[in-house]
Coordinates of C-alpha atoms in Angstrom, one line a residue:
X225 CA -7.8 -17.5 29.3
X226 CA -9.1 -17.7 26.1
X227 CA -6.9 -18.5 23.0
X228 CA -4.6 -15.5 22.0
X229 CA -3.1 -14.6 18.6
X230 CA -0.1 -12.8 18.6
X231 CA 0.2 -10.6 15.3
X232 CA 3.8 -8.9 14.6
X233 CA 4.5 -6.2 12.4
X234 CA 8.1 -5.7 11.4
X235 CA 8.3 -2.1 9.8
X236 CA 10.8 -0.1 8.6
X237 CA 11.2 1.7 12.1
X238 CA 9.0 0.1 14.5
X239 CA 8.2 -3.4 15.3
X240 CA 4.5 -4.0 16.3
X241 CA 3.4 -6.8 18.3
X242 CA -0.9 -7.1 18.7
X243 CA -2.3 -9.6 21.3
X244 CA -5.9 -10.9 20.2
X245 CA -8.2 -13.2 21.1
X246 CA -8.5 -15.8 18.1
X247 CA -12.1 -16.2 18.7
X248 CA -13.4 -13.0 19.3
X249 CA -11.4 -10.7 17.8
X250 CA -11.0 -8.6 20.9
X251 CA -8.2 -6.6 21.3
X252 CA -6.0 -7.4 24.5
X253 CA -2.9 -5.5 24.3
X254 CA -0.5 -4.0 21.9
X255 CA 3.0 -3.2 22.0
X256 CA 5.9 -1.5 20.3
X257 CA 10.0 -1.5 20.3
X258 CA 12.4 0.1 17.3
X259 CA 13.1 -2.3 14.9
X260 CA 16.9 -3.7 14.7
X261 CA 17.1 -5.1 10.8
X262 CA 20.4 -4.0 10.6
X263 CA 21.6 -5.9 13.8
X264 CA 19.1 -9.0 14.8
X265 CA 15.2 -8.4 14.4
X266 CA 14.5 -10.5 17.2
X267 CA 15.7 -8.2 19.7
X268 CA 13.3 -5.5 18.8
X269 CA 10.8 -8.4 18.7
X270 CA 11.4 -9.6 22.3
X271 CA 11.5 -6.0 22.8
X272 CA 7.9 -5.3 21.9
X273 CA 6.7 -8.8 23.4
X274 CA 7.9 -7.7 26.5
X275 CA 6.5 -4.5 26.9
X276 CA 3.4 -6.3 26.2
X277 CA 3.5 -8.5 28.7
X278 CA 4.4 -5.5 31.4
X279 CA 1.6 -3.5 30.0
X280 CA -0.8 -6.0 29.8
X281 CA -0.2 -9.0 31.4
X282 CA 0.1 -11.1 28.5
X283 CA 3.3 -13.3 27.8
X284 CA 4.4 -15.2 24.8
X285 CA 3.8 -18.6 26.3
X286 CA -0.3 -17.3 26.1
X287 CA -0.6 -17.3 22.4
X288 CA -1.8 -20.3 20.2
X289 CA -1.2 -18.8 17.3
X290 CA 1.5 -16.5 15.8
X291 CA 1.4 -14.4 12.2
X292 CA 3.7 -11.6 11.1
X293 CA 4.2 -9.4 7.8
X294 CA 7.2 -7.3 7.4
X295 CA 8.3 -3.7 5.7
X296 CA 11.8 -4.2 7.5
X297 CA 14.7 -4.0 5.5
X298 CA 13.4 -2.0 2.5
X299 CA 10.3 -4.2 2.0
X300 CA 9.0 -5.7 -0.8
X301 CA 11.4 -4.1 -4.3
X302 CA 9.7 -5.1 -7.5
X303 CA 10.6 -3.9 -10.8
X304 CA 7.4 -4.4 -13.6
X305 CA 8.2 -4.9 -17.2
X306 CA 5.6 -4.4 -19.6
X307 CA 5.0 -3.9 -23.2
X308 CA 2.8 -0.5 -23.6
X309 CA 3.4 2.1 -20.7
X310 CA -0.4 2.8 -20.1
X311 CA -1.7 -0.3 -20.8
X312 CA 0.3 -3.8 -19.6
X313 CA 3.1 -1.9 -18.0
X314 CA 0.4 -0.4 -15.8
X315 CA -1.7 -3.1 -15.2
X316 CA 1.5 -4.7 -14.0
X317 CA 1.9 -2.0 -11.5
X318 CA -1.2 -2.0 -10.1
X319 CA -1.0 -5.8 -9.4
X320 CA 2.2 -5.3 -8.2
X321 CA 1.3 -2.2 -5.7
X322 CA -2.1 -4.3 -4.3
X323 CA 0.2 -7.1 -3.6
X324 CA 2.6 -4.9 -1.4
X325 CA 5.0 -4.4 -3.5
X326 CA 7.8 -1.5 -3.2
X327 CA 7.8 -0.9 -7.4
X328 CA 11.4 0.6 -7.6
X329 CA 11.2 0.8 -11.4
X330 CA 8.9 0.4 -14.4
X331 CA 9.8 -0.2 -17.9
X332 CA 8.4 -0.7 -21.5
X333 CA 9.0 -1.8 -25.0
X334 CA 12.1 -4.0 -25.4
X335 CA 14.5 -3.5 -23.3
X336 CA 17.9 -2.4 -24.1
X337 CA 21.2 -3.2 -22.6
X338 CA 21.2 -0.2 -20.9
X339 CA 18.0 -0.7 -19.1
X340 CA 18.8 -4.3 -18.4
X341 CA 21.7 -3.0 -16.2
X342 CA 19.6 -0.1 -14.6
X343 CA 17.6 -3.1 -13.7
X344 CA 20.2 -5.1 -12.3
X345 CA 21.3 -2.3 -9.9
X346 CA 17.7 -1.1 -8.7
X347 CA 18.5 -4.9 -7.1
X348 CA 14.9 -6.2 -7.1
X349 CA 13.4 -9.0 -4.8
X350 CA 10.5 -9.7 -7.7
X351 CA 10.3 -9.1 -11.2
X352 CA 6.7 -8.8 -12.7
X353 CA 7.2 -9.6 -16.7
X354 CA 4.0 -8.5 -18.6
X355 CA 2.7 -7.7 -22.2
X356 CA 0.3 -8.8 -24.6
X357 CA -3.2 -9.4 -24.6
X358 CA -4.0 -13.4 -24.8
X359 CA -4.0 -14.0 -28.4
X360 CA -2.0 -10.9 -29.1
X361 CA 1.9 -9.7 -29.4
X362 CA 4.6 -12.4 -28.2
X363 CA 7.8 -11.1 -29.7
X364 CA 8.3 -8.1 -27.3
X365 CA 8.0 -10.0 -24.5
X366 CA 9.7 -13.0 -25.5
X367 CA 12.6 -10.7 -27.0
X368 CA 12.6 -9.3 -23.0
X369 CA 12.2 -12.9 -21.4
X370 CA 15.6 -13.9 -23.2
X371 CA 17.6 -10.8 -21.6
X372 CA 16.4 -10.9 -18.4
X373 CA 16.8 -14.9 -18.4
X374 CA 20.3 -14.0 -19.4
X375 CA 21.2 -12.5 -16.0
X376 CA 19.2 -12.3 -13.3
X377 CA 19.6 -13.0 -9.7
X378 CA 16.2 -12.0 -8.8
X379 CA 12.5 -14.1 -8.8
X380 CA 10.8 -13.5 -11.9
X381 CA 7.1 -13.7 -12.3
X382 CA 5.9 -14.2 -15.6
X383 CA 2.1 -12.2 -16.1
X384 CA 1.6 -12.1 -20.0
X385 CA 0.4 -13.2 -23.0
X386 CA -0.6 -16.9 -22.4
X387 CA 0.5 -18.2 -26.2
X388 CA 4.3 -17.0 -24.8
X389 CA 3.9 -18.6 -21.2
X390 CA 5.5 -22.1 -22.4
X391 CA 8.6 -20.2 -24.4
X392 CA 9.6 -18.2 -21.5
X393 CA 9.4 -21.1 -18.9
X394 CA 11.8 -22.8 -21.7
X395 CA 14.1 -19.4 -21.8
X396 CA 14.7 -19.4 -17.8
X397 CA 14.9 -23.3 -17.5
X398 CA 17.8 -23.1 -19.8
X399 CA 19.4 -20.3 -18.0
X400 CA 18.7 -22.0 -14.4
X401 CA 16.9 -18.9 -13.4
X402 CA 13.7 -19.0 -10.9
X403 CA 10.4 -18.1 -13.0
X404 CA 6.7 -18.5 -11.8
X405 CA 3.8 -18.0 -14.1
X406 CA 0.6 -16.9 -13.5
X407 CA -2.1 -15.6 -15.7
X408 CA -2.2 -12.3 -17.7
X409 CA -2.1 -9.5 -15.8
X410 CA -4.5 -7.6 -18.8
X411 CA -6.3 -10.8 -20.7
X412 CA -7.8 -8.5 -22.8
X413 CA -7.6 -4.4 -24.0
X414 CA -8.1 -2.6 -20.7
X415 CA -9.1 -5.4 -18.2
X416 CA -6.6 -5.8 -15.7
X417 CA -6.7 -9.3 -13.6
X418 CA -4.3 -8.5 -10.4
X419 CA -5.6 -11.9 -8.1
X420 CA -3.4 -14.4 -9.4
X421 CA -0.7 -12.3 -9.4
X422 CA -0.8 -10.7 -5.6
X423 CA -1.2 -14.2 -4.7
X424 CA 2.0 -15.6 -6.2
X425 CA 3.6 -12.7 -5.1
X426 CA 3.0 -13.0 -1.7
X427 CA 3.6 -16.9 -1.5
X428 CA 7.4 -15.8 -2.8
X429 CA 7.8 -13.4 -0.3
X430 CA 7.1 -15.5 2.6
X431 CA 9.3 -18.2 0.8
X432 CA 11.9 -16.4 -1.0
X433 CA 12.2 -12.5 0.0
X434 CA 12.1 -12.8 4.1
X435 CA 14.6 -15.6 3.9
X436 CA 17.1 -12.9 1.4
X437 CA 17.0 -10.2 3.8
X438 CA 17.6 -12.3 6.8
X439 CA 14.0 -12.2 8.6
X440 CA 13.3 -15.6 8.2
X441 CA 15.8 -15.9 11.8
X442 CA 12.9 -14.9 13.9
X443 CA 10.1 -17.4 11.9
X444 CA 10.6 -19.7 14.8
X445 CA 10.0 -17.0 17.4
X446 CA 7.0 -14.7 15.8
X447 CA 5.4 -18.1 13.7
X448 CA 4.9 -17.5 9.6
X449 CA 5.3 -14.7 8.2
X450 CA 2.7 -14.2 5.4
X451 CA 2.5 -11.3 3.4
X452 CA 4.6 -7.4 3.2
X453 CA 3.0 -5.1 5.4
X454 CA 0.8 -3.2 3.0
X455 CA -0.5 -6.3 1.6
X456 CA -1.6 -7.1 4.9
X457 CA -3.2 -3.7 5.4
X458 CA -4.9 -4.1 1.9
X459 CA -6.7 -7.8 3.2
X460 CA -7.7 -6.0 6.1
X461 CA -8.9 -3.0 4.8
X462 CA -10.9 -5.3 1.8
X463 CA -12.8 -7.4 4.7
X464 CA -13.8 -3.8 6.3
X465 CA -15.4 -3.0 2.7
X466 CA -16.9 -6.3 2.2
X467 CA -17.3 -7.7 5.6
X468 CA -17.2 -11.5 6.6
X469 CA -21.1 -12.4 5.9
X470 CA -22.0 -8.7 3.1
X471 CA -22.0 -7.2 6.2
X472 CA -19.1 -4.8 5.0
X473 CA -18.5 -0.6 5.5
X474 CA -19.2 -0.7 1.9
X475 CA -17.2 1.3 -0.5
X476 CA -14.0 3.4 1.0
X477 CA -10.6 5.1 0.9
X478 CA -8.0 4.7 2.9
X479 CA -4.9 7.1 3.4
X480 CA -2.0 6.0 5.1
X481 CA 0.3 8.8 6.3
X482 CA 3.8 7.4 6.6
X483 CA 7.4 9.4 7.5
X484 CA 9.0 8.3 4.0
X485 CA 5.8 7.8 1.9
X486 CA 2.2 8.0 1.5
X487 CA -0.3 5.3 0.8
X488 CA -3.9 5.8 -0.8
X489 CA -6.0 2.8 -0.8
X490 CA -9.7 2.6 -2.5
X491 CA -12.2 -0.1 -2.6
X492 CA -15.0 1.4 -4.8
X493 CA -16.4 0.3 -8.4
X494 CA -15.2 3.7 -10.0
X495 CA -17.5 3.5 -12.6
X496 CA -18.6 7.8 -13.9
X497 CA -21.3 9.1 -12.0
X498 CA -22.5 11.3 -14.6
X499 CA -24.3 10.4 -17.9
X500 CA -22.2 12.9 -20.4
X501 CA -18.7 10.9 -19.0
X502 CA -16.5 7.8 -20.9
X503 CA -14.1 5.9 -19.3
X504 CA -11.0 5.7 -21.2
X505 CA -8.0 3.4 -20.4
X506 CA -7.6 0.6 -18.0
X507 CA -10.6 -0.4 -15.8
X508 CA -9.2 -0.6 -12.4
X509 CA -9.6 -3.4 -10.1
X510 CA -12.2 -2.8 -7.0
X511 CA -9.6 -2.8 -4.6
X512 CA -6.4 0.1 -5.7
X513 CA -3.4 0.7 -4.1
X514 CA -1.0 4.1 -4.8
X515 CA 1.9 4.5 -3.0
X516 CA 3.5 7.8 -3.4
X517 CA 7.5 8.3 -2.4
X518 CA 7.8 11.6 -2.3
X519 CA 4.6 12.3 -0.1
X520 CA 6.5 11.1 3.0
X521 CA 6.0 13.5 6.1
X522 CA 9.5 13.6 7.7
X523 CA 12.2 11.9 5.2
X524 CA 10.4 13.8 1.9
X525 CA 9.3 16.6 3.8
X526 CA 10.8 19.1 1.4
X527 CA 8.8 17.4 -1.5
X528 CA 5.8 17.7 0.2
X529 CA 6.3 21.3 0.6
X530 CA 6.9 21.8 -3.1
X531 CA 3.3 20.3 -3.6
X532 CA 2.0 22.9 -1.3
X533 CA 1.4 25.6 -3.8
X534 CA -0.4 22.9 -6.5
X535 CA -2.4 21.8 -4.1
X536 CA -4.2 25.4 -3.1
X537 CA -2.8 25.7 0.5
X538 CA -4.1 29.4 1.1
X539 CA -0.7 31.1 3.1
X540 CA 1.3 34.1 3.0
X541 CA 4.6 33.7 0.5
X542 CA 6.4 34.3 4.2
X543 CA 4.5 32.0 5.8
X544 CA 5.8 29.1 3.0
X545 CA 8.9 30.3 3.1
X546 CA 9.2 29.5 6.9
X547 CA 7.4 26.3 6.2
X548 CA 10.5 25.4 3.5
X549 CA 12.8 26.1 5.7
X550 CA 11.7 23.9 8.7
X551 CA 11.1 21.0 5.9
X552 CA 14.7 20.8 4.6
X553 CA 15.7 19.6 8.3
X554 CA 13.3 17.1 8.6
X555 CA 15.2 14.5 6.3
X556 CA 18.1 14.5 9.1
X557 CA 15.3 14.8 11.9
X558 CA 13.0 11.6 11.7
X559 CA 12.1 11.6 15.0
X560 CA 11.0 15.1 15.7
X561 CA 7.6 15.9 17.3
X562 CA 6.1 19.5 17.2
X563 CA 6.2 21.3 20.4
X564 CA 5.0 24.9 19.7
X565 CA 2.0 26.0 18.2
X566 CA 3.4 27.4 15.0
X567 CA 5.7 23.8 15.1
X568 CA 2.1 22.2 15.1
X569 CA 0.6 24.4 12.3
X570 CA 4.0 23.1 10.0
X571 CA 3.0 19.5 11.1
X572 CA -0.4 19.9 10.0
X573 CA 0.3 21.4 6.9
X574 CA 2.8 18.9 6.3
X575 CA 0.3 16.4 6.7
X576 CA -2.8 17.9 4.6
X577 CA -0.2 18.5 1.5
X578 CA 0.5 14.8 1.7
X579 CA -3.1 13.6 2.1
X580 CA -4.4 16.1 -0.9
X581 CA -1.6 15.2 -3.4
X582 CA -1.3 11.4 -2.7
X583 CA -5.3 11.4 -3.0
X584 CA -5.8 13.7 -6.2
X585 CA -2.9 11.3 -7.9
X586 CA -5.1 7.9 -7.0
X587 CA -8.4 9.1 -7.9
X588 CA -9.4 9.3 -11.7
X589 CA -9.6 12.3 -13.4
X590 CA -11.8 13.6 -16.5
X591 CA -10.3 16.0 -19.4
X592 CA -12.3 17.4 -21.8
X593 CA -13.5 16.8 -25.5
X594 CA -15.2 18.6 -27.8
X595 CA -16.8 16.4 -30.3
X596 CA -19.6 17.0 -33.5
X597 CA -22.4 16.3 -30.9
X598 CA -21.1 19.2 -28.1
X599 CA -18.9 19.1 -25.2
X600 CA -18.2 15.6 -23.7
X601 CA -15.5 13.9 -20.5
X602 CA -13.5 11.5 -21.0
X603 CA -12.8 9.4 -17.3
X604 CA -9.1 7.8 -16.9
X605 CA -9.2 6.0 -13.8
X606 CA -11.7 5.9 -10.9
X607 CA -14.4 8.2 -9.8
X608 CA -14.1 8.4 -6.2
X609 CA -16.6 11.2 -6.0
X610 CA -19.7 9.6 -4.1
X611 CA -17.7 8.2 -1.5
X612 CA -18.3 8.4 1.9
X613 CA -16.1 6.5 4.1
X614 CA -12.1 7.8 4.7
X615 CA -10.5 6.4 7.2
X616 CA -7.1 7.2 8.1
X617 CA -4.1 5.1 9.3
X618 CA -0.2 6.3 9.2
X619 CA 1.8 7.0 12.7
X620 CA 2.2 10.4 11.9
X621 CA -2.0 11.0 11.7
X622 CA -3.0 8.3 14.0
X623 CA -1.0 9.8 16.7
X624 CA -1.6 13.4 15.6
X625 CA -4.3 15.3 18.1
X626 CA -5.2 17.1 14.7
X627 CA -5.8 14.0 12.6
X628 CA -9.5 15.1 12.0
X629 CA -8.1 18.2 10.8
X630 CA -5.9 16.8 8.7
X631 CA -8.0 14.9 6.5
X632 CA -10.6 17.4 6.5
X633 CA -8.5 19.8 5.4
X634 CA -6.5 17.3 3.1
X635 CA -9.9 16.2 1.2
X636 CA -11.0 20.3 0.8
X637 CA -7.5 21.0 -1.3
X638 CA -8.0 17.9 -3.4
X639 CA -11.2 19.1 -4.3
X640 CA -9.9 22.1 -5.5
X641 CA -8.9 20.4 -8.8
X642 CA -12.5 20.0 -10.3
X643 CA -10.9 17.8 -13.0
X644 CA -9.7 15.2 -10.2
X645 CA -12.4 12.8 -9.2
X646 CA -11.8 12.6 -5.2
X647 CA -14.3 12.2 -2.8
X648 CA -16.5 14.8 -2.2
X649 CA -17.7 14.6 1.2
X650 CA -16.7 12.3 4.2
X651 CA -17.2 10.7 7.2
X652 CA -13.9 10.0 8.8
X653 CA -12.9 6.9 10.8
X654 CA -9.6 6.2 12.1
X655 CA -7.3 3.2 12.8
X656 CA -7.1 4.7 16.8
X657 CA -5.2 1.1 17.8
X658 CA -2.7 1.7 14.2
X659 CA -3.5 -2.3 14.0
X660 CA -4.6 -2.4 10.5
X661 CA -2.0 -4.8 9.8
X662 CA -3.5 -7.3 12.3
X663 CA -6.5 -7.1 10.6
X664 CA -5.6 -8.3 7.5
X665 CA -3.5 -11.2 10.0
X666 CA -6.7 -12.8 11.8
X667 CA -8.1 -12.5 8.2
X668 CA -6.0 -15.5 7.8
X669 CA -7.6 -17.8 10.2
X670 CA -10.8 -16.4 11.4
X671 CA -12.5 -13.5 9.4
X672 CA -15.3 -12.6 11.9
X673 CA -12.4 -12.2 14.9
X674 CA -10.9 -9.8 12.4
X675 CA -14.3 -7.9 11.1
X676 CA -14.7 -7.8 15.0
X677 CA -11.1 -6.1 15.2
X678 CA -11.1 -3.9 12.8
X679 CA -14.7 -2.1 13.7
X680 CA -13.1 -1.5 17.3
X681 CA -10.0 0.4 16.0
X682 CA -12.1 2.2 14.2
X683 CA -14.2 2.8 17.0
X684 CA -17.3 1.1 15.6
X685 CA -17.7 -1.8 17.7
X686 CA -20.2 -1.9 21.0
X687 CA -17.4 -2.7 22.6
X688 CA -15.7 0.6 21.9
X689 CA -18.5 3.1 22.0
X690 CA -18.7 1.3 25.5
X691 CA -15.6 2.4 26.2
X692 CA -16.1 5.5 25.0
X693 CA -13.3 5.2 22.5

């Protein structure tokens, strides 16, 4: 048998369990079982592992190599200081949202007393400091470094103003606390570097955070686990852009679906498309990624039907009425699947809302100026207009018969904001295997074997148009 990798997933509900072939990449089995945090997350694991070998034939003893990434136990909770809201404090968020990150909270300026103790009880795992351009302001964020030295019981990482880097690594050594530093998350007005940050933040997760909520018990069983599940998902979804050898999708968005929130993901240059447009603000990296918490399908349900009306769904008052309703259940009613056809319409709308809102909020957008030389736009953020790749990921579309429909429709009521540079016009791919995740795994140790995966799940590979699938 050829060498197998066996590439676990611990989520919030489920625990995923892929087996691969190292080499290839090809896909051999796949399993699932509900995740048991709160208990011992090894018995969902042997769970899953199990079911994959009566599925497929394929035990535990067959694999050579084990990764894992983990959501479990409320993921990856960051907090980002900064010093001006739409320029360090935002950088800092971005880096901290392409690294995986959960970001709980977000503040600017100095901090107050106050704030330090709504920081201490939003309980974070990381805490990104940021502010100042190299060269620029170091009293703000030195002023910030000796509070949160003062009393912290998280793991700070320290992102700002290089002239302040040796200070701060002075303030927390004094106070005993755990710092790492890394270079400035925005070196210079508008340029936001996010690599040495996602790095660092990973290498404390698998070090720090899995061992504080108690996952690191099953690193003997399921082999390191390297990175939050949405990082992982990021890596993967970055080699599909690039490829292994330039042999890439090129650029794409991604949306993620999920029951509690909804994930956009773009790998595009951003850059206007038209000649009478200026960017304004931060230049985003290449690879973005949005997470938006009130977008989820089943526990923010009733938020998503808010956003209905914003977004140009096209229904009788009635009709949203009904559709209210049936959404303020949904919070006590994870689990529910739509039976009848009007239950299935509800889904589907459900789903659409979330894909429009969660995709106008990630895109850029223009706003207009009028200036001595005529009308002129003004670009915050990126222009996702020329895209033409989407591909689609999340439990609830991947294993929705209407998932076509649902971005389709999803991408037509974000482009009724003409102000909101989405994409324009698709062609949809989907992750049909919902192994993303082990994407981004192989990626680790063989990046062709994952290229290779990640065309089949989205149905690209000879392999799969074989198949048929």
């Amino acid at each position: 048998m050829a060498r197998l990798a066996f590439l676990t997933d611990f989520g919030s509900t489920y625990t995923k369990v892929c087996a691969v072939e190292t080499g290839t990449g090809r896909l051999v089995g796949r399993a699932h079982a509900p995740t048991t945090v709160d208990t011992d997350v090894a018995v969902g694991w042997r769970q899953a592992v199990a079911r994959l070998h009566q599925e497929h034939g394929v035990a535990l003893s067959d694999a050579s190599v084990q990764l894992a990434c983990s959501s479990a136990g409320g993921g990856l909770r960051m907090v980002v200081v900064g010093f001006v809201p739409r320029l360090t404090a935002k950088a800092g968020q971005i880096a901290a949202l392409g690294a995986g990150a959960k970001v709980v909270g977000t503040f600017s300026f100095r901090l107050s007393e106050t704030q330090i103790q709504e920081i201490r009880d939003l309980s974070p795992d990381i805490l990104l400091l940021c502010g100042g351009i190299d060269g620029g302001d170091t009293d703000t964020v030195l002023a910030n470094a000796g509070k949160l030295a003062a009393g912290s019981d998280w793991v700070t990482v320290f992102a700002g103003n290089r002239d302040a880097r040796a200070e701060v690594e002075r303030l927390y050594a004094a106070a005993g606390r755990p710092l790492k530093a890394t270079e400035n998350v925005m070196p210079e007005v508008g340029d936001v570097s996010a690599h040495g940050i996602s790095d660092l933040i990973r290498e404390i997760f698998a070090d720090h955070v899995i061992k504080a909520k108690g996952i690191d018990r099953v690193r003997e069983l399921t082999g390191h686990i390297v990175m939050p599940t949405p990082a992982a998902v990021f890596v993967g979804l970055e080699l599909l852009c690039s490829g292994a050898r330039g042999n890439g999708l090129g650029e794409l968005v991604a949306v993620d679906v999920g029951g509690a929130t909804t994930d956009v993901y773009s790998f595009a240059h951003g850059r206007p498309t038209r000649p009478d447009v200026v960017p304004r603000g931060l230049r985003e990296p290449y690879g973005k990624r949005t997470v938006e918490g009130d977008m989820g399908v089943r526990l923010n349900a009733p938020s998503v039907i808010a956003a209905a009306e914003s977004c140009g769904l096209g229904v009788a008052p009635e009709r949203l009425e009904s559709f209210k309703s049936a959404a303020a259940k949904l919070p006590f009613q994870r689990s529910w699947l739509p039976s009848t056809d009007e239950e299935k319409e509800f889904d589907l709308v459900l789903a659409s809302v979330a894909v429009a809102a969660a995709m106008r909020r990630h895109a850029g957008r223009l706003t207009e100026l009028f200036t001595l030389d005529g009308r002129r736009w003004l670009q915050e953020g990126k222009d996702l207009s020329e895209i033409s790749t989407c591909i689609g990921t999340g439990g609830p579309l991947v294993h929705n018969p209407a998932a076509m429909a649902i971005l389709v429709e999803g991408l037509k009521m974000a482009n009724g904001d003409p102000m909101a540079l989405v994409p324009r016009g698709c062609s949809y791919l989907f992750d049909r295997y919902y192994c993303l995740y082990a994407v981004g795994l192989l990626r680790q140790i063989n990046p062709e074997g994952a290229l290779h995966l990640g065309r089949s799940t989205l149905g690209l590979s000879e392999e799969a148009r074989a198949n048929g699938t």
